[in-house]
Amino acid sequence: TKEDIDINIEGDLLRVSYTKKDETKEGVNYIHKGIAKRSFNLGYKIARKYDLNSAEASMKDGLLKISIPFAEESKPKSLKIK
């Protein structure tokens, strides 16, 4: 769920992490548990042409979507010939 995932921005580093909760039950032996849930800690270095301060995250149907817009100064500019 979205409460279980942490998203942190540190400078130009975007870090997404999840820590697995211990769901072991006493006296129960599983043959198969289905979907594996593992802890993860992923870091992505984001180029300066993106504005991390305006980043937004959403989750729908278990899919995490992070949107990072372009920074204003990185948009293409055109020059007029004098």
mmCIF file with all atom_site columns, N, CA and C in Angstrom, residues 4-72:
data_model
loop_
_atom_site.group_PDB
_atom_site.id
_atom_site.type_symbol
_atom_site.label_atom_id
_atom_site.label_alt_id
_atom_site.label_comp_id
_atom_site.label_asym_id
_atom_site.label_entity_id
_atom_site.label_seq_id
_atom_site.pdbx_PDB_ins_code
_atom_site.Cartn_x
_atom_site.Cartn_y
_atom_site.Cartn_z
_atom_site.occupancy
_atom_site.B_iso_or_equiv
_atom_site.pdbx_formal_charge
_atom_site.auth_seq_id
_atom_site.auth_comp_id
_atom_site.auth_asym_id
_atom_site.auth_atom_id
_atom_site.pdbx_PDB_model_num
ATOM 1   N N  . ASP A 1 4  ? 3.076  1.946   3.042   1.00 0.00 ? 4  ASP A N  1
ATOM 2   C CA . ASP A 1 4  ? 4.254  1.107   3.276   1.00 0.00 ? 4  ASP A CA 1
ATOM 3   C C  . ASP A 1 4  ? 5.488  1.575   2.519   1.00 0.00 ? 4  ASP A C  1
ATOM 4   N N  . ILE A 1 5  ? 5.341  2.408   1.507   1.00 0.00 ? 5  ILE A N  1
ATOM 5   C CA . ILE A 1 5  ? 6.456  2.819   0.651   1.00 0.00 ? 5  ILE A CA 1
ATOM 6   C C  . ILE A 1 5  ? 6.905  4.221   1.037   1.00 0.00 ? 5  ILE A C  1
ATOM 7   N N  . ASP A 1 6  ? 8.224  4.408   1.142   1.00 0.00 ? 6  ASP A N  1
ATOM 8   C CA . ASP A 1 6  ? 8.801  5.713   1.437   1.00 0.00 ? 6  ASP A CA 1
ATOM 9   C C  . ASP A 1 6  ? 9.495  6.244   0.196   1.00 0.00 ? 6  ASP A C  1
ATOM 10  N N  . ILE A 1 7  ? 9.241  7.506   -0.141  1.00 0.00 ? 7  ILE A N  1
ATOM 11  C CA . ILE A 1 7  ? 9.901  8.178   -1.257  1.00 0.00 ? 7  ILE A CA 1
ATOM 12  C C  . ILE A 1 7  ? 10.591 9.414   -0.698  1.00 0.00 ? 7  ILE A C  1
ATOM 13  N N  . ASN A 1 8  ? 11.911 9.488   -0.857  1.00 0.00 ? 8  ASN A N  1
ATOM 14  C CA . ASN A 1 8  ? 12.689 10.601  -0.344  1.00 0.00 ? 8  ASN A CA 1
ATOM 15  C C  . ASN A 1 8  ? 13.484 11.237  -1.469  1.00 0.00 ? 8  ASN A C  1
ATOM 16  N N  . ILE A 1 9  ? 13.630 12.557  -1.404  1.00 0.00 ? 9  ILE A N  1
ATOM 17  C CA . ILE A 1 9  ? 14.444 13.294  -2.361  1.00 0.00 ? 9  ILE A CA 1
ATOM 18  C C  . ILE A 1 9  ? 15.570 13.956  -1.584  1.00 0.00 ? 9  ILE A C  1
ATOM 19  N N  . GLU A 1 10 ? 16.803 13.626  -1.956  1.00 0.00 ? 10 GLU A N  1
ATOM 20  C CA . GLU A 1 10 ? 17.987 14.176  -1.304  1.00 0.00 ? 10 GLU A CA 1
ATOM 21  C C  . GLU A 1 10 ? 18.875 14.772  -2.390  1.00 0.00 ? 10 GLU A C  1
ATOM 22  N N  . GLY A 1 11 ? 18.783 16.083  -2.603  1.00 0.00 ? 11 GLY A N  1
ATOM 23  C CA . GLY A 1 11 ? 19.557 16.732  -3.660  1.00 0.00 ? 11 GLY A CA 1
ATOM 24  C C  . GLY A 1 11 ? 19.062 16.277  -5.024  1.00 0.00 ? 11 GLY A C  1
ATOM 25  N N  . ASP A 1 12 ? 19.917 15.566  -5.771  1.00 0.00 ? 12 ASP A N  1
ATOM 26  C CA . ASP A 1 12 ? 19.509 15.045  -7.086  1.00 0.00 ? 12 ASP A CA 1
ATOM 27  C C  . ASP A 1 12 ? 19.262 13.541  -7.042  1.00 0.00 ? 12 ASP A C  1
ATOM 28  N N  . LEU A 1 13 ? 19.062 12.981  -5.833  1.00 0.00 ? 13 LEU A N  1
ATOM 29  C CA . LEU A 1 13 ? 18.839 11.546  -5.657  1.00 0.00 ? 13 LEU A CA 1
ATOM 30  C C  . LEU A 1 13 ? 17.400 11.291  -5.239  1.00 0.00 ? 13 LEU A C  1
ATOM 31  N N  . LEU A 1 14 ? 16.723 10.424  -5.988  1.00 0.00 ? 14 LEU A N  1
ATOM 32  C CA . LEU A 1 14 ? 15.359 9.998   -5.671  1.00 0.00 ? 14 LEU A CA 1
ATOM 33  C C  . LEU A 1 14 ? 15.445 8.587   -5.114  1.00 0.00 ? 14 LEU A C  1
ATOM 34  N N  . ARG A 1 15 ? 14.998 8.390   -3.870  1.00 0.00 ? 15 ARG A N  1
ATOM 35  C CA . ARG A 1 15 ? 15.110 7.088   -3.217  1.00 0.00 ? 15 ARG A CA 1
ATOM 36  C C  . ARG A 1 15 ? 13.716 6.547   -2.910  1.00 0.00 ? 15 ARG A C  1
ATOM 37  N N  . VAL A 1 16 ? 13.454 5.307   -3.356  1.00 0.00 ? 16 VAL A N  1
ATOM 38  C CA . VAL A 1 16 ? 12.190 4.611   -3.114  1.00 0.00 ? 16 VAL A CA 1
ATOM 39  C C  . VAL A 1 16 ? 12.525 3.368   -2.288  1.00 0.00 ? 16 VAL A C  1
ATOM 40  N N  . SER A 1 17 ? 11.871 3.206   -1.131  1.00 0.00 ? 17 SER A N  1
ATOM 41  C CA . SER A 1 17 ? 12.198 2.073   -0.268  1.00 0.00 ? 17 SER A CA 1
ATOM 42  C C  . SER A 1 17 ? 10.939 1.467   0.356   1.00 0.00 ? 17 SER A C  1
ATOM 43  N N  . TYR A 1 18 ? 11.065 0.188   0.687   1.00 0.00 ? 18 TYR A N  1
ATOM 44  C CA . TYR A 1 18 ? 10.004 -0.569  1.343   1.00 0.00 ? 18 TYR A CA 1
ATOM 45  C C  . TYR A 1 18 ? 10.666 -1.561  2.290   1.00 0.00 ? 18 TYR A C  1
ATOM 46  N N  . THR A 1 19 ? 10.185 -1.638  3.516   1.00 0.00 ? 19 THR A N  1
ATOM 47  C CA . THR A 1 19 ? 10.702 -2.603  4.482   1.00 0.00 ? 19 THR A CA 1
ATOM 48  C C  . THR A 1 19 ? 9.605  -3.614  4.774   1.00 0.00 ? 19 THR A C  1
ATOM 49  N N  . LYS A 1 20 ? 9.938  -4.886  4.543   1.00 0.00 ? 20 LYS A N  1
ATOM 50  C CA . LYS A 1 20 ? 8.967  -5.966  4.722   1.00 0.00 ? 20 LYS A CA 1
ATOM 51  C C  . LYS A 1 20 ? 8.617  -6.119  6.195   1.00 0.00 ? 20 LYS A C  1
ATOM 52  N N  . LYS A 1 21 ? 7.342  -6.270  6.456   1.00 0.00 ? 21 LYS A N  1
ATOM 53  C CA . LYS A 1 21 ? 6.876  -6.517  7.818   1.00 0.00 ? 21 LYS A CA 1
ATOM 54  C C  . LYS A 1 21 ? 6.915  -8.014  8.086   1.00 0.00 ? 21 LYS A C  1
ATOM 55  N N  . ASP A 1 22 ? 7.194  -8.386  9.315   1.00 0.00 ? 22 ASP A N  1
ATOM 56  C CA . ASP A 1 22 ? 7.236  -9.804  9.685   1.00 0.00 ? 22 ASP A CA 1
ATOM 57  C C  . ASP A 1 22 ? 5.809  -10.323 9.843   1.00 0.00 ? 22 ASP A C  1
ATOM 58  N N  . GLU A 1 23 ? 5.389  -11.202 8.929   1.00 0.00 ? 23 GLU A N  1
ATOM 59  C CA . GLU A 1 23 ? 4.026  -11.752 8.952   1.00 0.00 ? 23 GLU A CA 1
ATOM 60  C C  . GLU A 1 23 ? 4.024  -13.244 9.275   1.00 0.00 ? 23 GLU A C  1
ATOM 61  N N  . THR A 1 24 ? 5.048  -13.717 9.956   1.00 0.00 ? 24 THR A N  1
ATOM 62  C CA . THR A 1 24 ? 5.155  -15.135 10.288  1.00 0.00 ? 24 THR A CA 1
ATOM 63  C C  . THR A 1 24 ? 4.155  -15.495 11.384  1.00 0.00 ? 24 THR A C  1
ATOM 64  N N  . LYS A 1 25 ? 3.424  -16.593 11.144  1.00 0.00 ? 25 LYS A N  1
ATOM 65  C CA . LYS A 1 25 ? 2.465  -17.074 12.131  1.00 0.00 ? 25 LYS A CA 1
ATOM 66  C C  . LYS A 1 25 ? 3.025  -18.333 12.778  1.00 0.00 ? 25 LYS A C  1
ATOM 67  N N  . GLU A 1 26 ? 2.864  -18.445 14.078  1.00 0.00 ? 26 GLU A N  1
ATOM 68  C CA . GLU A 1 26 ? 3.364  -19.598 14.828  1.00 0.00 ? 26 GLU A CA 1
ATOM 69  C C  . GLU A 1 26 ? 2.587  -20.865 14.454  1.00 0.00 ? 26 GLU A C  1
ATOM 70  N N  . GLY A 1 27 ? 3.297  -21.951 14.199  1.00 0.00 ? 27 GLY A N  1
ATOM 71  C CA . GLY A 1 27 ? 2.681  -23.234 13.954  1.00 0.00 ? 27 GLY A CA 1
ATOM 72  C C  . GLY A 1 27 ? 2.082  -23.430 12.574  1.00 0.00 ? 27 GLY A C  1
ATOM 73  N N  . VAL A 1 28 ? 2.273  -22.508 11.660  1.00 0.00 ? 28 VAL A N  1
ATOM 74  C CA . VAL A 1 28 ? 1.718  -22.625 10.317  1.00 0.00 ? 28 VAL A CA 1
ATOM 75  C C  . VAL A 1 28 ? 2.849  -22.901 9.341   1.00 0.00 ? 28 VAL A C  1
ATOM 76  N N  . ASN A 1 29 ? 2.719  -23.982 8.561   1.00 0.00 ? 29 ASN A N  1
ATOM 77  C CA . ASN A 1 29 ? 3.701  -24.315 7.536   1.00 0.00 ? 29 ASN A CA 1
ATOM 78  C C  . ASN A 1 29 ? 3.055  -24.121 6.169   1.00 0.00 ? 29 ASN A C  1
ATOM 79  N N  . TYR A 1 30 ? 3.659  -23.249 5.366   1.00 0.00 ? 30 TYR A N  1
ATOM 80  C CA . TYR A 1 30 ? 3.124  -22.957 4.042   1.00 0.00 ? 30 TYR A CA 1
ATOM 81  C C  . TYR A 1 30 ? 3.814  -23.820 2.994   1.00 0.00 ? 30 TYR A C  1
ATOM 82  N N  . ILE A 1 31 ? 3.059  -24.311 2.032   1.00 0.00 ? 31 ILE A N  1
ATOM 83  C CA . ILE A 1 31 ? 3.631  -24.993 0.872   1.00 0.00 ? 31 ILE A CA 1
ATOM 84  C C  . ILE A 1 31 ? 3.955  -23.951 -0.188  1.00 0.00 ? 31 ILE A C  1
ATOM 85  N N  . HIS A 1 32 ? 3.037  -23.003 -0.366  1.00 0.00 ? 32 HIS A N  1
ATOM 86  C CA . HIS A 1 32 ? 3.240  -21.928 -1.343  1.00 0.00 ? 32 HIS A CA 1
ATOM 87  C C  . HIS A 1 32 ? 2.556  -20.674 -0.815  1.00 0.00 ? 32 HIS A C  1
ATOM 88  N N  . LYS A 1 33 ? 3.257  -19.521 -0.854  1.00 0.00 ? 33 LYS A N  1
ATOM 89  C CA . LYS A 1 33 ? 2.695  -18.280 -0.323  1.00 0.00 ? 33 LYS A CA 1
ATOM 90  C C  . LYS A 1 33 ? 2.274  -17.302 -1.403  1.00 0.00 ? 33 LYS A C  1
ATOM 91  N N  . GLY A 1 34 ? 2.427  -17.623 -2.688  1.00 0.00 ? 34 GLY A N  1
ATOM 92  C CA . GLY A 1 34 ? 1.983  -16.719 -3.758  1.00 0.00 ? 34 GLY A CA 1
ATOM 93  C C  . GLY A 1 34 ? 3.014  -15.646 -4.062  1.00 0.00 ? 34 GLY A C  1
ATOM 94  N N  . ILE A 1 35 ? 2.591  -14.407 -4.056  1.00 0.00 ? 35 ILE A N  1
ATOM 95  C CA . ILE A 1 35 ? 3.466  -13.292 -4.417  1.00 0.00 ? 35 ILE A CA 1
ATOM 96  C C  . ILE A 1 35 ? 4.495  -13.053 -3.316  1.00 0.00 ? 35 ILE A C  1
ATOM 97  N N  . ALA A 1 36 ? 5.765  -12.986 -3.725  1.00 0.00 ? 36 ALA A N  1
ATOM 98  C CA . ALA A 1 36 ? 6.836  -12.732 -2.773  1.00 0.00 ? 36 ALA A CA 1
ATOM 99  C C  . ALA A 1 36 ? 6.908  -11.245 -2.461  1.00 0.00 ? 36 ALA A C  1
ATOM 100 N N  . LYS A 1 37 ? 7.015  -10.915 -1.199  1.00 0.00 ? 37 LYS A N  1
ATOM 101 C CA . LYS A 1 37 ? 7.194  -9.523  -0.781  1.00 0.00 ? 37 LYS A CA 1
ATOM 102 C C  . LYS A 1 37 ? 8.586  -9.413  -0.180  1.00 0.00 ? 37 LYS A C  1
ATOM 103 N N  . ARG A 1 38 ? 9.429  -8.636  -0.830  1.00 0.00 ? 38 ARG A N  1
ATOM 104 C CA . ARG A 1 38 ? 10.796 -8.447  -0.364  1.00 0.00 ? 38 ARG A CA 1
ATOM 105 C C  . ARG A 1 38 ? 11.042 -6.973  -0.094  1.00 0.00 ? 38 ARG A C  1
ATOM 106 N N  . SER A 1 39 ? 11.893 -6.700  0.858   1.00 0.00 ? 39 SER A N  1
ATOM 107 C CA . SER A 1 39 ? 12.293 -5.322  1.115   1.00 0.00 ? 39 SER A CA 1
ATOM 108 C C  . SER A 1 39 ? 13.155 -4.837  -0.035  1.00 0.00 ? 39 SER A C  1
ATOM 109 N N  . PHE A 1 40 ? 13.076 -3.532  -0.313  1.00 0.00 ? 40 PHE A N  1
ATOM 110 C CA . PHE A 1 40 ? 13.952 -2.963  -1.330  1.00 0.00 ? 40 PHE A CA 1
ATOM 111 C C  . PHE A 1 40 ? 14.272 -1.519  -0.973  1.00 0.00 ? 40 PHE A C  1
ATOM 112 N N  . ASN A 1 41 ? 15.386 -1.049  -1.521  1.00 0.00 ? 41 ASN A N  1
ATOM 113 C CA . ASN A 1 41 ? 15.846 0.313   -1.332  1.00 0.00 ? 41 ASN A CA 1
ATOM 114 C C  . ASN A 1 41 ? 16.520 0.729   -2.634  1.00 0.00 ? 41 ASN A C  1
ATOM 115 N N  . LEU A 1 42 ? 15.797 1.467   -3.475  1.00 0.00 ? 42 LEU A N  1
ATOM 116 C CA . LEU A 1 42 ? 16.296 1.840   -4.789  1.00 0.00 ? 42 LEU A CA 1
ATOM 117 C C  . LEU A 1 42 ? 16.591 3.335   -4.830  1.00 0.00 ? 42 LEU A C  1
ATOM 118 N N  . GLY A 1 43 ? 17.731 3.682   -5.405  1.00 0.00 ? 43 GLY A N  1
ATOM 119 C CA . GLY A 1 43 ? 18.099 5.084   -5.544  1.00 0.00 ? 43 GLY A CA 1
ATOM 120 C C  . GLY A 1 43 ? 18.342 5.412   -7.004  1.00 0.00 ? 43 GLY A C  1
ATOM 121 N N  . TYR A 1 44 ? 17.829 6.550   -7.449  1.00 0.00 ? 44 TYR A N  1
ATOM 122 C CA . TYR A 1 44 ? 17.993 6.984   -8.835  1.00 0.00 ? 44 TYR A CA 1
ATOM 123 C C  . TYR A 1 44 ? 18.573 8.389   -8.838  1.00 0.00 ? 44 TYR A C  1
ATOM 124 N N  . LYS A 1 45 ? 19.658 8.579   -9.560  1.00 0.00 ? 45 LYS A N  1
ATOM 125 C CA . LYS A 1 45 ? 20.230 9.913   -9.707  1.00 0.00 ? 45 LYS A CA 1
ATOM 126 C C  . LYS A 1 45 ? 19.500 10.582  -10.871 1.00 0.00 ? 45 LYS A C  1
ATOM 127 N N  . ILE A 1 46 ? 18.891 11.730  -10.601 1.00 0.00 ? 46 ILE A N  1
ATOM 128 C CA . ILE A 1 46 ? 18.063 12.428  -11.576 1.00 0.00 ? 46 ILE A CA 1
ATOM 129 C C  . ILE A 1 46 ? 18.853 13.604  -12.152 1.00 0.00 ? 46 ILE A C  1
ATOM 130 N N  . ALA A 1 47 ? 18.824 13.750  -13.476 1.00 0.00 ? 47 ALA A N  1
ATOM 131 C CA . ALA A 1 47 ? 19.544 14.830  -14.156 1.00 0.00 ? 47 ALA A CA 1
ATOM 132 C C  . ALA A 1 47 ? 18.979 16.186  -13.742 1.00 0.00 ? 47 ALA A C  1
ATOM 133 N N  . ARG A 1 48 ? 19.788 17.219  -13.882 1.00 0.00 ? 48 ARG A N  1
ATOM 134 C CA . ARG A 1 48 ? 19.386 18.571  -13.475 1.00 0.00 ? 48 ARG A CA 1
ATOM 135 C C  . ARG A 1 48 ? 18.302 19.166  -14.363 1.00 0.00 ? 48 ARG A C  1
ATOM 136 N N  . LYS A 1 49 ? 18.056 18.566  -15.501 1.00 0.00 ? 49 LYS A N  1
ATOM 137 C CA . LYS A 1 49 ? 17.015 19.112  -16.377 1.00 0.00 ? 49 LYS A CA 1
ATOM 138 C C  . LYS A 1 49 ? 15.610 18.821  -15.853 1.00 0.00 ? 49 LYS A C  1
ATOM 139 N N  . TYR A 1 50 ? 15.498 18.037  -14.776 1.00 0.00 ? 50 TYR A N  1
ATOM 140 C CA . TYR A 1 50 ? 14.211 17.736  -14.148 1.00 0.00 ? 50 TYR A CA 1
ATOM 141 C C  . TYR A 1 50 ? 14.092 18.481  -12.822 1.00 0.00 ? 50 TYR A C  1
ATOM 142 N N  . ASP A 1 51 ? 12.883 18.895  -12.476 1.00 0.00 ? 51 ASP A N  1
ATOM 143 C CA . ASP A 1 51 ? 12.621 19.647  -11.253 1.00 0.00 ? 51 ASP A CA 1
ATOM 144 C C  . ASP A 1 51 ? 12.075 18.696  -10.185 1.00 0.00 ? 51 ASP A C  1
ATOM 145 N N  . LEU A 1 52 ? 12.949 18.216  -9.309  1.00 0.00 ? 52 LEU A N  1
ATOM 146 C CA . LEU A 1 52 ? 12.523 17.270  -8.275  1.00 0.00 ? 52 LEU A CA 1
ATOM 147 C C  . LEU A 1 52 ? 11.628 17.916  -7.222  1.00 0.00 ? 52 LEU A C  1
ATOM 148 N N  . ASN A 1 53 ? 11.697 19.237  -7.073  1.00 0.00 ? 53 ASN A N  1
ATOM 149 C CA . ASN A 1 53 ? 10.840 19.915  -6.093  1.00 0.00 ? 53 ASN A CA 1
ATOM 150 C C  . ASN A 1 53 ? 9.373  19.887  -6.509  1.00 0.00 ? 53 ASN A C  1
ATOM 151 N N  . SER A 1 54 ? 9.097  19.675  -7.784  1.00 0.00 ? 54 SER A N  1
ATOM 152 C CA . SER A 1 54 ? 7.714  19.620  -8.277  1.00 0.00 ? 54 SER A CA 1
ATOM 153 C C  . SER A 1 54 ? 7.259  18.193  -8.558  1.00 0.00 ? 54 SER A C  1
ATOM 154 N N  . ALA A 1 55 ? 8.011  17.205  -8.106  1.00 0.00 ? 55 ALA A N  1
ATOM 155 C CA . ALA A 1 55 ? 7.671  15.802  -8.356  1.00 0.00 ? 55 ALA A CA 1
ATOM 156 C C  . ALA A 1 55 ? 6.402  15.408  -7.603  1.00 0.00 ? 55 ALA A C  1
ATOM 157 N N  . GLU A 1 56 ? 5.629  14.522  -8.207  1.00 0.00 ? 56 GLU A N  1
ATOM 158 C CA . GLU A 1 56 ? 4.403  14.012  -7.595  1.00 0.00 ? 56 GLU A CA 1
ATOM 159 C C  . GLU A 1 56 ? 4.374  12.495  -7.710  1.00 0.00 ? 56 GLU A C  1
ATOM 160 N N  . ALA A 1 57 ? 3.793  11.840  -6.720  1.00 0.00 ? 57 ALA A N  1
ATOM 161 C CA . ALA A 1 57 ? 3.691  10.377  -6.738  1.00 0.00 ? 57 ALA A CA 1
ATOM 162 C C  . ALA A 1 57 ? 2.242  9.971   -6.500  1.00 0.00 ? 57 ALA A C  1
ATOM 163 N N  . SER A 1 58 ? 1.823  8.895   -7.177  1.00 0.00 ? 58 SER A N  1
ATOM 164 C CA . SER A 1 58 ? 0.480  8.350   -6.974  1.00 0.00 ? 58 SER A CA 1
ATOM 165 C C  . SER A 1 58 ? 0.550  6.833   -7.095  1.00 0.00 ? 58 SER A C  1
ATOM 166 N N  . MET A 1 59 ? -0.420 6.168   -6.489  1.00 0.00 ? 59 MET A N  1
ATOM 167 C CA . MET A 1 59 ? -0.477 4.709   -6.568  1.00 0.00 ? 59 MET A CA 1
ATOM 168 C C  . MET A 1 59 ? -1.910 4.299   -6.892  1.00 0.00 ? 59 MET A C  1
ATOM 169 N N  . LYS A 1 60 ? -2.031 3.445   -7.910  1.00 0.00 ? 60 LYS A N  1
ATOM 170 C CA . LYS A 1 60 ? -3.342 2.944   -8.306  1.00 0.00 ? 60 LYS A CA 1
ATOM 171 C C  . LYS A 1 60 ? -3.189 1.480   -8.669  1.00 0.00 ? 60 LYS A C  1
ATOM 172 N N  . ASP A 1 61 ? -4.011 0.628   -8.099  1.00 0.00 ? 61 ASP A N  1
ATOM 173 C CA . ASP A 1 61 ? -4.002 -0.813  -8.352  1.00 0.00 ? 61 ASP A CA 1
ATOM 174 C C  . ASP A 1 61 ? -2.620 -1.426  -8.113  1.00 0.00 ? 61 ASP A C  1
ATOM 175 N N  . GLY A 1 62 ? -1.904 -0.931  -7.101  1.00 0.00 ? 62 GLY A N  1
ATOM 176 C CA . GLY A 1 62 ? -0.598 -1.488  -6.754  1.00 0.00 ? 62 GLY A CA 1
ATOM 177 C C  . GLY A 1 62 ? 0.543  -1.004  -7.626  1.00 0.00 ? 62 GLY A C  1
ATOM 178 N N  . LEU A 1 63 ? 0.293  -0.057  -8.532  1.00 0.00 ? 63 LEU A N  1
ATOM 179 C CA . LEU A 1 63 ? 1.328  0.456   -9.424  1.00 0.00 ? 63 LEU A CA 1
ATOM 180 C C  . LEU A 1 63 ? 1.700  1.869   -8.987  1.00 0.00 ? 63 LEU A C  1
ATOM 181 N N  . LEU A 1 64 ? 2.985  2.070   -8.663  1.00 0.00 ? 64 LEU A N  1
ATOM 182 C CA . LEU A 1 64 ? 3.477  3.367   -8.227  1.00 0.00 ? 64 LEU A CA 1
ATOM 183 C C  . LEU A 1 64 ? 3.886  4.188   -9.440  1.00 0.00 ? 64 LEU A C  1
ATOM 184 N N  . LYS A 1 65 ? 3.406  5.430   -9.516  1.00 0.00 ? 65 LYS A N  1
ATOM 185 C CA . LYS A 1 65 ? 3.734  6.323   -10.627 1.00 0.00 ? 65 LYS A CA 1
ATOM 186 C C  . LYS A 1 65 ? 4.328  7.598   -10.043 1.00 0.00 ? 65 LYS A C  1
ATOM 187 N N  . ILE A 1 66 ? 5.562  7.930   -10.467 1.00 0.00 ? 66 ILE A N  1
ATOM 188 C CA . ILE A 1 66 ? 6.233  9.143   -10.026 1.00 0.00 ? 66 ILE A CA 1
ATOM 189 C C  . ILE A 1 66 ? 6.405  10.034  -11.249 1.00 0.00 ? 66 ILE A C  1
ATOM 190 N N  . SER A 1 67 ? 5.855  11.235  -11.187 1.00 0.00 ? 67 SER A N  1
ATOM 191 C CA . SER A 1 67 ? 5.940  12.192  -12.294 1.00 0.00 ? 67 SER A CA 1
ATOM 192 C C  . SER A 1 67 ? 6.898  13.311  -11.909 1.00 0.00 ? 67 SER A C  1
ATOM 193 N N  . ILE A 1 68 ? 7.910  13.545  -12.760 1.00 0.00 ? 68 ILE A N  1
ATOM 194 C CA . ILE A 1 68 ? 8.888  14.598  -12.508 1.00 0.00 ? 68 ILE A CA 1
ATOM 195 C C  . ILE A 1 68 ? 8.919  15.505  -13.734 1.00 0.00 ? 68 ILE A C  1
ATOM 196 N N  . PRO A 1 69 ? 8.479  16.767  -13.586 1.00 0.00 ? 69 PRO A N  1
ATOM 197 C CA . PRO A 1 69 ? 8.449  17.670  -14.741 1.00 0.00 ? 69 PRO A CA 1
ATOM 198 C C  . PRO A 1 69 ? 9.846  18.209  -15.078 1.00 0.00 ? 69 PRO A C  1
ATOM 199 N N  . PHE A 1 70 ? 9.978  18.729  -16.301 1.00 0.00 ? 70 PHE A N  1
ATOM 200 C CA . PHE A 1 70 ? 11.218 19.382  -16.702 1.00 0.00 ? 70 PHE A CA 1
ATOM 201 C C  . PHE A 1 70 ? 11.372 20.680  -15.922 1.00 0.00 ? 70 PHE A C  1
ATOM 202 N N  . ALA A 1 71 ? 12.611 21.064  -15.643 1.00 0.00 ? 71 ALA A N  1
ATOM 203 C CA . ALA A 1 71 ? 12.893 22.343  -15.013 1.00 0.00 ? 71 ALA A CA 1
ATOM 204 C C  . ALA A 1 71 ? 12.741 23.445  -16.062 1.00 0.00 ? 71 ALA A C  1
ATOM 205 N N  . GLU A 1 72 ? 12.376 24.633  -15.638 1.00 0.00 ? 72 GLU A N  1
ATOM 206 C CA . GLU A 1 72 ? 12.139 25.740  -16.563 1.00 0.00 ? 72 GLU A CA 1
ATOM 207 C C  . GLU A 1 72 ? 13.370 26.083  -17.395 1.00 0.00 ? 72 GLU A C  1
#
